[in-house]
Coordinates of C-alpha atoms and ligand atoms in Angstrom, one line a residue:
M1 CA -94.9 47.5 306.5
P2 CA -96.7 44.4 305.2
T3 CA -97.8 41.8 307.9
S4 CA -96.5 38.3 308.3
E5 CA -99.9 37.2 309.7
I6 CA -101.3 35.4 306.6
S7 CA -104.2 33.2 307.1
G8 CA -104.6 30.2 304.8
F9 CA -101.1 30.4 303.5
Y10 CA -100.9 26.6 303.5
K11 CA -104.0 26.5 301.2
K12 CA -102.4 28.5 298.4
S13 CA -100.4 26.9 295.5
M14 CA -96.6 27.1 295.6
E15 CA -96.7 29.8 292.9
E16 CA -99.2 31.9 294.9
R17 CA -97.1 31.5 298.1
L18 CA -93.9 32.6 296.2
A19 CA -95.6 35.5 294.6
L20 CA -96.7 36.6 298.1
V21 CA -93.2 36.2 299.5
K22 CA -91.8 38.1 296.6
R23 CA -94.1 41.0 297.2
F24 CA -93.6 40.9 301.0
A25 CA -89.7 41.0 300.8
G26 CA -89.4 43.1 297.6
L27 CA -87.5 40.2 295.8
S28 CA -86.3 40.7 292.3
A29 CA -87.4 38.2 289.6
E30 CA -84.0 36.6 289.7
E31 CA -84.1 36.2 293.6
S32 CA -87.6 34.8 293.4
K33 CA -86.5 32.3 290.8
A34 CA -83.6 31.2 292.9
I35 CA -86.0 30.4 295.7
G36 CA -88.7 28.7 293.5
T37 CA -86.4 26.4 291.5
T38 CA -86.9 22.9 292.7
G39 CA -84.1 21.1 290.7
A40 CA -84.4 17.3 290.8
L41 CA -87.5 17.5 292.8
D42 CA -90.9 17.5 291.2
P43 CA -92.7 20.6 292.5
A44 CA -95.7 18.5 293.3
L45 CA -93.5 16.2 295.4
V46 CA -91.8 19.1 297.3
D47 CA -95.1 20.6 298.0
R48 CA -96.1 17.3 299.9
M49 CA -92.8 16.9 301.7
I50 CA -93.2 19.8 304.1
E51 CA -95.7 22.7 304.8
N52 CA -96.0 26.1 303.2
V53 CA -93.5 25.2 300.4
V54 CA -92.2 27.9 298.1
G55 CA -89.2 26.1 296.5
A56 CA -86.1 24.1 297.4
M57 CA -82.7 24.7 298.7
P58 CA -80.1 22.9 296.7
L59 CA -76.8 21.9 298.2
P60 CA -73.6 20.8 296.4
L61 CA -73.3 17.1 296.1
G62 CA -69.7 15.8 296.0
I63 CA -68.4 12.2 295.8
A64 CA -65.7 11.0 298.2
V65 CA -63.3 8.5 296.6
N66 CA -60.9 5.9 297.9
F67 CA -63.1 4.4 300.6
L68 CA -62.4 0.7 301.3
I69 CA -64.7 -0.5 304.1
N70 CA -64.8 -4.1 305.3
G71 CA -62.9 -4.9 302.1
R72 CA -65.4 -3.3 299.8
D73 CA -64.9 -0.3 297.7
Y74 CA -67.5 2.6 298.0
L75 CA -68.0 5.9 296.3
V76 CA -69.6 8.1 299.0
P77 CA -72.1 10.8 298.2
M78 CA -71.7 13.8 300.4
A79 CA -74.1 16.8 300.4
I80 CA -72.5 19.8 302.0
E81 CA -71.9 23.5 301.4
E82 CA -68.5 23.6 303.2
P83 CA -65.4 23.5 301.0
S84 CA -62.6 21.0 301.5
V85 CA -64.7 18.4 303.5
V86 CA -65.1 16.0 300.4
A87 CA -61.4 16.5 299.5
A88 CA -60.3 15.8 303.1
A89 CA -62.4 12.6 303.4
S90 CA -61.0 11.3 300.0
N91 CA -57.5 12.1 301.1
S92 CA -57.8 10.3 304.4
A93 CA -59.5 7.3 302.9
K94 CA -56.5 7.0 300.5
M95 CA -54.1 7.0 303.5
A96 CA -56.2 4.4 305.4
R97 CA -56.2 2.2 302.3
A98 CA -52.4 1.7 302.8
A99 CA -53.3 -0.5 305.8
G100 CA -56.5 -2.2 304.5
G101 CA -59.0 0.7 304.9
F102 CA -61.7 0.8 307.5
E103 CA -63.2 -2.0 309.5
A104 CA -66.8 -1.1 310.6
H105 CA -69.6 -2.8 312.3
T106 CA -72.9 -2.0 314.0
T107 CA -75.1 -3.2 316.8
E108 CA -78.6 -4.3 316.0
P109 CA -80.7 -1.3 314.8
V110 CA -82.5 -1.0 318.1
M111 CA -84.2 2.3 319.0
I112 CA -85.6 3.3 322.4
G113 CA -89.1 4.7 322.7
Q114 CA -89.8 6.4 326.1
I115 CA -93.1 6.4 328.1
Q116 CA -93.2 9.0 331.0
V117 CA -95.5 8.1 333.8
V118 CA -96.3 10.6 336.6
D119 CA -98.4 10.6 339.7
V120 CA -97.6 7.1 340.5
P121 CA -98.4 6.3 344.2
D122 CA -95.8 3.5 344.5
P123 CA -93.2 4.1 341.7
Q124 CA -90.9 1.2 342.6
A125 CA -93.7 -1.4 342.7
A126 CA -95.2 0.1 339.6
R127 CA -91.9 -0.4 337.9
M128 CA -92.1 -4.1 338.8
R129 CA -95.6 -4.4 337.5
V130 CA -94.7 -3.0 334.1
L131 CA -91.8 -5.5 333.8
E132 CA -94.0 -8.4 334.8
I133 CA -96.4 -7.7 331.9
K134 CA -93.6 -7.2 329.4
E135 CA -94.8 -9.8 326.9
R136 CA -98.3 -8.2 326.8
I137 CA -96.9 -4.8 326.1
L138 CA -94.6 -6.1 323.4
E139 CA -97.5 -7.9 321.8
V140 CA -99.7 -4.7 321.7
C141 CA -96.8 -2.8 320.1
N142 CA -96.0 -5.4 317.5
E143 CA -99.6 -5.6 316.4
K144 CA -99.2 -1.9 315.3
D145 CA -96.5 -2.7 312.8
P146 CA -96.9 -6.1 311.0
V147 CA -94.7 -4.8 308.2
L148 CA -91.7 -4.1 310.4
V149 CA -92.3 -7.5 312.1
K150 CA -92.4 -9.1 308.6
F151 CA -89.0 -7.6 307.9
G152 CA -87.5 -9.1 311.0
G153 CA -87.9 -6.2 313.3
G154 CA -90.3 -5.1 316.1
A155 CA -90.6 -4.4 319.8
R156 CA -88.0 -6.6 321.5
D157 CA -87.6 -5.7 325.1
L158 CA -88.8 -3.3 327.9
E159 CA -86.8 -1.6 330.6
A160 CA -88.2 0.6 333.4
R161 CA -86.6 3.1 335.8
V162 CA -87.8 5.5 338.5
I163 CA -86.2 8.9 338.1
E164 CA -86.2 11.8 340.5
T165 CA -87.3 15.1 339.1
H166 CA -88.1 18.5 340.6
R167 CA -91.7 17.6 340.0
G168 CA -91.3 14.4 342.1
P169 CA -90.6 10.8 341.1
M170 CA -91.5 9.5 337.6
V171 CA -91.6 5.9 336.2
I172 CA -89.9 5.9 332.8
V173 CA -90.5 3.0 330.6
H174 CA -88.2 2.2 327.7
L175 CA -89.5 0.2 324.8
L176 CA -86.7 -1.3 322.7
V177 CA -87.6 -1.6 319.1
D178 CA -85.6 -3.3 316.4
C179 CA -86.2 -0.9 313.4
R180 CA -84.3 -2.9 310.7
D181 CA -83.9 -0.6 307.7
A182 CA -86.1 2.3 309.0
M183 CA -84.8 5.2 311.1
G184 CA -87.8 4.3 313.2
A185 CA -89.1 7.5 314.7
N186 CA -92.7 7.1 313.3
A187 CA -92.7 3.3 313.9
V188 CA -91.5 3.7 317.6
N189 CA -93.8 6.6 318.3
T190 CA -96.7 4.6 317.1
M191 CA -95.7 1.7 319.3
V192 CA -95.2 3.8 322.6
E193 CA -98.6 5.5 321.9
A194 CA -100.2 2.0 321.7
A195 CA -98.4 0.8 324.8
A196 CA -99.4 3.9 326.9
P197 CA -102.9 2.8 328.0
V198 CA -101.6 -0.6 329.2
V199 CA -98.7 1.1 331.1
E200 CA -101.2 3.6 332.6
E201 CA -103.5 0.9 333.8
V202 CA -100.8 -1.2 335.4
T203 CA -98.9 1.7 337.1
G204 CA -102.0 3.5 338.3
G205 CA -100.3 6.8 337.2
R206 CA -100.8 9.2 334.2
V207 CA -98.8 8.9 331.0
Y208 CA -97.5 12.1 329.5
L209 CA -94.8 11.9 326.9
R210 CA -94.6 8.9 324.5
I211 CA -91.8 9.5 322.0
I212 CA -88.6 8.1 320.6
S213 CA -85.2 9.0 322.2
N214 CA -82.6 10.3 320.0
L215 CA -79.9 9.1 322.4
A216 CA -79.8 5.8 320.5
V217 CA -77.3 3.9 322.7
K218 CA -78.5 0.6 321.4
R219 CA -78.0 1.5 317.8
L220 CA -74.3 2.2 317.6
A221 CA -72.0 2.2 314.6
R222 CA -68.3 1.7 315.0
A223 CA -65.3 2.0 312.7
K224 CA -61.5 1.6 313.1
A225 CA -58.6 2.4 310.7
T226 CA -54.8 2.2 310.9
F227 CA -53.0 5.2 309.3
P228 CA -49.4 4.0 308.6
K229 CA -46.9 6.6 309.9
D230 CA -45.1 6.6 306.6
A231 CA -48.3 7.3 304.7
I232 CA -49.2 10.3 306.8
G233 CA -46.0 12.2 307.1
G234 CA -43.9 10.3 309.8
D235 CA -43.6 10.2 313.6
E236 CA -44.0 13.8 314.1
V237 CA -47.5 13.9 312.5
V238 CA -48.5 10.8 314.6
E239 CA -47.3 12.7 317.8
G240 CA -49.1 15.9 316.7
I241 CA -52.3 14.1 316.2
L242 CA -52.1 12.4 319.6
E243 CA -51.5 15.8 321.2
A244 CA -54.5 17.2 319.4
Y245 CA -56.6 14.3 320.6
A246 CA -55.4 14.6 324.2
F247 CA -56.5 18.3 324.0
A248 CA -60.0 17.3 322.8
A249 CA -60.4 14.6 325.5
A250 CA -59.5 17.0 328.2
D251 CA -61.2 20.2 327.2
P252 CA -64.9 20.6 326.1
Y253 CA -64.1 23.8 324.1
R254 CA -61.8 22.0 321.9
C255 CA -63.9 18.8 321.9
A256 CA -66.9 20.6 320.4
T257 CA -64.9 21.5 317.3
H258 CA -63.2 18.1 317.3
N259 CA -66.7 16.5 317.1
K260 CA -67.9 19.2 314.7
G261 CA -65.2 18.0 312.3
I262 CA -66.5 14.5 312.6
M263 CA -70.1 15.6 311.9
N264 CA -68.9 17.4 308.8
G265 CA -68.5 14.0 307.2
V266 CA -71.3 12.3 309.0
D267 CA -73.9 14.9 308.2
A268 CA -73.0 15.2 304.6
V269 CA -73.7 11.5 304.0
V270 CA -76.8 11.5 306.2
I271 CA -78.2 14.4 304.2
A272 CA -77.2 12.9 300.8
T273 CA -79.2 9.8 301.7
G274 CA -82.3 11.7 302.8
N275 CA -81.8 10.9 306.4
D276 CA -82.7 13.0 309.5
W277 CA -79.5 14.8 310.4
R278 CA -81.0 16.6 313.4
A279 CA -81.7 13.2 314.9
V280 CA -78.1 12.1 314.2
E281 CA -76.6 15.3 315.6
A282 CA -78.8 15.0 318.8
G283 CA -77.7 11.4 319.2
A284 CA -74.1 12.1 318.6
H285 CA -73.6 15.0 321.0
S286 CA -75.7 13.5 323.8
Y287 CA -73.7 10.3 323.4
A288 CA -70.5 12.3 323.6
A289 CA -71.7 13.8 326.9
M290 CA -72.8 10.5 328.5
G291 CA -71.3 9.9 331.9
G292 CA -71.3 13.7 332.6
H293 CA -68.2 14.7 330.6
Y294 CA -68.4 15.9 327.0
G295 CA -65.8 13.8 325.2
P296 CA -64.6 13.0 321.6
L297 CA -66.5 10.5 319.5
T298 CA -63.2 9.2 318.3
T299 CA -60.0 7.8 319.9
W300 CA -56.5 8.0 318.7
E301 CA -53.6 5.7 319.7
K302 CA -50.2 4.6 318.5
N303 CA -49.6 0.9 317.9
R304 CA -46.4 -1.1 318.4
D305 CA -45.2 -0.1 314.9
G306 CA -45.7 3.6 315.7
D307 CA -48.6 3.8 313.3
L308 CA -51.7 5.8 314.2
V309 CA -54.9 3.8 315.0
G310 CA -58.2 5.6 315.1
T311 CA -61.6 4.4 316.2
I312 CA -65.1 6.0 316.2
E313 CA -68.3 5.0 318.1
L314 CA -71.6 6.9 317.8
P315 CA -75.3 6.3 317.7
L316 CA -76.4 6.3 314.0
A317 CA -80.2 6.2 313.5
V318 CA -80.3 6.1 309.7
G319 CA -82.7 4.3 307.4
L320 CA -83.2 3.2 303.8
V321 CA -87.0 3.3 304.1
G322 CA -89.4 5.9 305.4
G323 CA -89.1 9.7 305.6
A324 CA -87.4 11.4 302.8
T325 CA -85.1 8.3 302.1
A326 CA -88.2 6.9 300.3
T327 CA -89.4 10.0 298.5
H328 CA -86.4 12.1 297.6
P329 CA -85.2 11.1 294.1
T330 CA -81.6 12.3 294.7
A331 CA -81.5 10.5 298.1
K332 CA -82.7 7.3 296.4
A333 CA -80.2 7.6 293.6
N334 CA -77.4 8.2 296.2
V335 CA -78.4 5.1 298.1
K336 CA -78.1 3.1 294.8
L337 CA -74.7 4.8 294.1
L338 CA -73.5 3.6 297.5
G339 CA -74.9 0.1 296.7
V340 CA -75.9 -0.5 300.4
K341 CA -78.5 -3.1 301.1
T342 CA -79.2 -2.5 304.7
A343 CA -79.4 0.6 307.2
Q344 CA -76.6 -1.0 309.2
E345 CA -74.3 -1.1 306.1
L346 CA -75.1 2.6 305.6
A347 CA -74.3 3.4 309.2
Q348 CA -71.0 1.6 308.9
I349 CA -70.1 3.8 305.9
I350 CA -71.1 6.9 307.7
A351 CA -69.0 6.0 310.8
A352 CA -66.0 5.4 308.5
V353 CA -66.4 8.8 306.9
G354 CA -66.7 10.5 310.3
L355 CA -63.4 8.8 311.3
A356 CA -61.8 9.9 308.0
Q357 CA -62.9 13.5 308.4
N358 CA -61.6 13.6 312.0
F359 CA -58.2 12.2 310.8
A360 CA -58.0 14.9 308.1
A361 CA -58.8 17.7 310.5
L362 CA -56.4 16.6 313.1
R363 CA -53.6 16.0 310.5
A364 CA -54.1 19.4 309.0
L365 CA -54.1 21.1 312.5
A366 CA -51.1 19.1 313.6
T367 CA -49.1 20.0 310.5
E368 CA -49.9 23.0 308.3
G369 CA -53.0 24.3 310.1
I370 CA -56.5 24.2 308.7
Q371 CA -56.5 27.7 307.3
R372 CA -53.3 27.5 305.3
G373 CA -54.3 24.0 303.9
H374 CA -57.6 25.2 302.8
M375 CA -56.6 28.7 301.7
S376 CA -57.3 28.4 298.1
L377 CA -60.7 26.9 298.6
H378 CA -61.5 29.6 301.1
A379 CA -60.2 32.2 298.7
R380 CA -62.4 30.9 296.0
N381 CA -65.5 31.6 298.3
I382 CA -64.2 35.0 299.1
A383 CA -63.7 35.8 295.4
V384 CA -67.2 34.8 294.6
M385 CA -68.6 36.8 297.6
A386 CA -66.7 39.8 296.3
G387 CA -68.5 39.5 293.0
A388 CA -65.9 37.8 290.8
T389 CA -67.4 36.3 287.6
V390 CA -66.3 32.8 286.3
D391 CA -63.6 34.4 284.2
E392 CA -62.2 36.5 287.1
V393 CA -62.3 34.0 289.9
D394 CA -58.9 32.2 289.2
E395 CA -57.0 35.4 288.9
V396 CA -58.5 36.8 292.2
V397 CA -57.8 33.5 294.0
R398 CA -54.2 33.4 292.8
R399 CA -53.6 36.9 294.0
L400 CA -55.3 36.5 297.4
V401 CA -53.3 33.3 298.1
S402 CA -50.0 34.8 297.1
E403 CA -50.6 37.9 299.2
R404 CA -51.9 35.6 302.1
V405 CA -54.8 38.1 302.6
I406 CA -58.1 36.3 302.2
R407 CA -60.6 39.0 302.7
V408 CA -63.6 40.3 300.8
D409 CA -62.4 43.9 300.8
R410 CA -59.1 42.9 299.3
A411 CA -60.8 40.7 296.7
Q412 CA -63.0 43.7 295.7
D413 CA -59.8 45.9 295.3
I414 CA -58.2 43.2 293.1
L415 CA -61.4 43.0 291.0
K416 CA -61.4 46.7 290.5
E417 CA -57.8 46.5 289.3
I418 CA -58.4 43.5 287.0
R419 CA -61.4 45.4 285.5
A420 CA -59.6 48.7 285.1
K421 CA -57.0 46.9 283.0
K422 CA -59.6 45.5 280.6
Ligands
NAD1 P1 -91.7 5.5 308.3 O1 -92.9 5.3 309.3 O2 -92.1 6.3 307.1 O3 -91.2 4.1 307.8 C1 -91.0 3.0 308.7 C2 -91.9 1.8 308.3 O4 -91.6 1.3 307.1 C3 -91.8 0.8 309.3 O5 -92.6 1.0 310.5 C4 -92.3 -0.4 308.6 O6 -93.7 -0.6 308.6 C5 -92.0 -0.1 307.0 N1 -90.9 -0.9 306.5 C6 -90.9 -1.4 305.2 N2 -89.8 -2.1 305.0 C7 -89.0 -2.0 306.1 C8 -87.7 -2.5 306.4 N3 -87.0 -3.2 305.5 N4 -87.3 -2.2 307.6 C9 -88.0 -1.5 308.5 N5 -89.2 -1.0 308.2 C10 -89.7 -1.3 307.0 O7 -90.4 6.1 308.9 P2 -89.7 6.0 310.2 O8 -88.3 5.4 309.9 O9 -90.5 5.2 311.3 O10 -89.5 7.4 310.7 C11 -88.6 8.3 310.1 C12 -89.1 9.8 310.1 O11 -89.5 10.2 311.3 C13 -88.0 10.7 309.6 O12 -88.5 11.5 308.6 C14 -87.8 11.6 310.9 O13 -87.4 12.9 310.4 C15 -89.1 11.5 311.5 N6 -89.2 11.9 312.9 C16 -88.1 12.0 313.8 C17 -88.2 12.2 315.1 C18 -87.1 12.2 316.0 O14 -86.0 11.8 315.6 N7 -87.2 12.6 317.3 C19 -89.5 12.4 315.7 C20 -90.7 12.3 314.8 C21 -90.5 12.0 313.4

């Protein structure tokens, strides 16, 4: 058995690493090529983006159409491997257009950086002392990022709390930083690190963690849309969606899936634009659980005319500069395709897509059921999994759907029959 303990793996070239992996796992030439192909990415760039690189992992990129947001038309790039998400978003956006599309807005792009202070003799008084020297701390932080300040951002405010933990009381300082068009993690982390010695001095305690919080409650994106009852299938559909929403609001098991559907849309745009989807996921779910009860990120109501009105509110820490947004050529082209000029505009689009996605899922559940609605897309995946070639896929899908048995073993049987006839 070969060993996975490989010293100096990072020092090798991409080709050497891939050759090593190929030997280790007994990959075929074809499999090794599938891993090593970097697509639109220059191999030299990929090798600098993360560590121990051997290749790239391409995802399908689809374009959601029909989006009208704040009176402006957008084509929305979505990177996702799951079938039917892009179609569903486009379909919802079309129905929302009937009543003017989506209205979206954001708060200022303010992120929170945390400084944890322990072993403070007088935590409450220390909290006061930190707040008293707020201006000095903000100055120290802003000196660290003149570029951000030049673009109209920077450290804006300070908050301090005393929390009780099982290790005793801690003073937690929050630095509020306007990150403008950056996601902001590096910017904020640099600032809280700079502020730490000052905080330590004034509190008389010891600073441990100094890092951004992904619970970005000060960087919210919101969107709203009306789905006219006549455009979505009538009163029954409206009532069905309201029932489904009530279920999610009352039950965390359902709510997890309700929010997952929203994140299908959110993540796809976040990934397509080179943003950090783990940060967005962490923010969304922690926001959904604020107040101690895990709840839906959307709301659904009926207006006086009986039409369905949906809203969404979630933290969206996305940027147009920094991280992969600045280096990934596909991400950069996608941002151009979207035509957004600020990170806030991007967040508004993402919120609208999240709302559209949620509407599509609820409508499908409330009417025909997700599985039936997506049967042929699902069948296509199953046919490919069963080994159908490009020429065979359509026939296998047709038969799977007509038999209503979407299983790999059945697809394999059908393939055998098709091939026997040839
Ligand atoms: P960054 O530091 O690469 O870029 C931000 C900098 O760009 C700013 O500090 C500023 O100096 C400059 N800038 C130029 N034009 C600007 C403009 N118009 N608006 C704002 N800033 C402008 O990136 P970042 O956004 O600070 O950090 C993002 C990266 O951090 C992501 O790759 C993310 O994955 C990673 N990260 C995330 C976490 C987390 O979420 N917990 C932790 C660590 C790192």
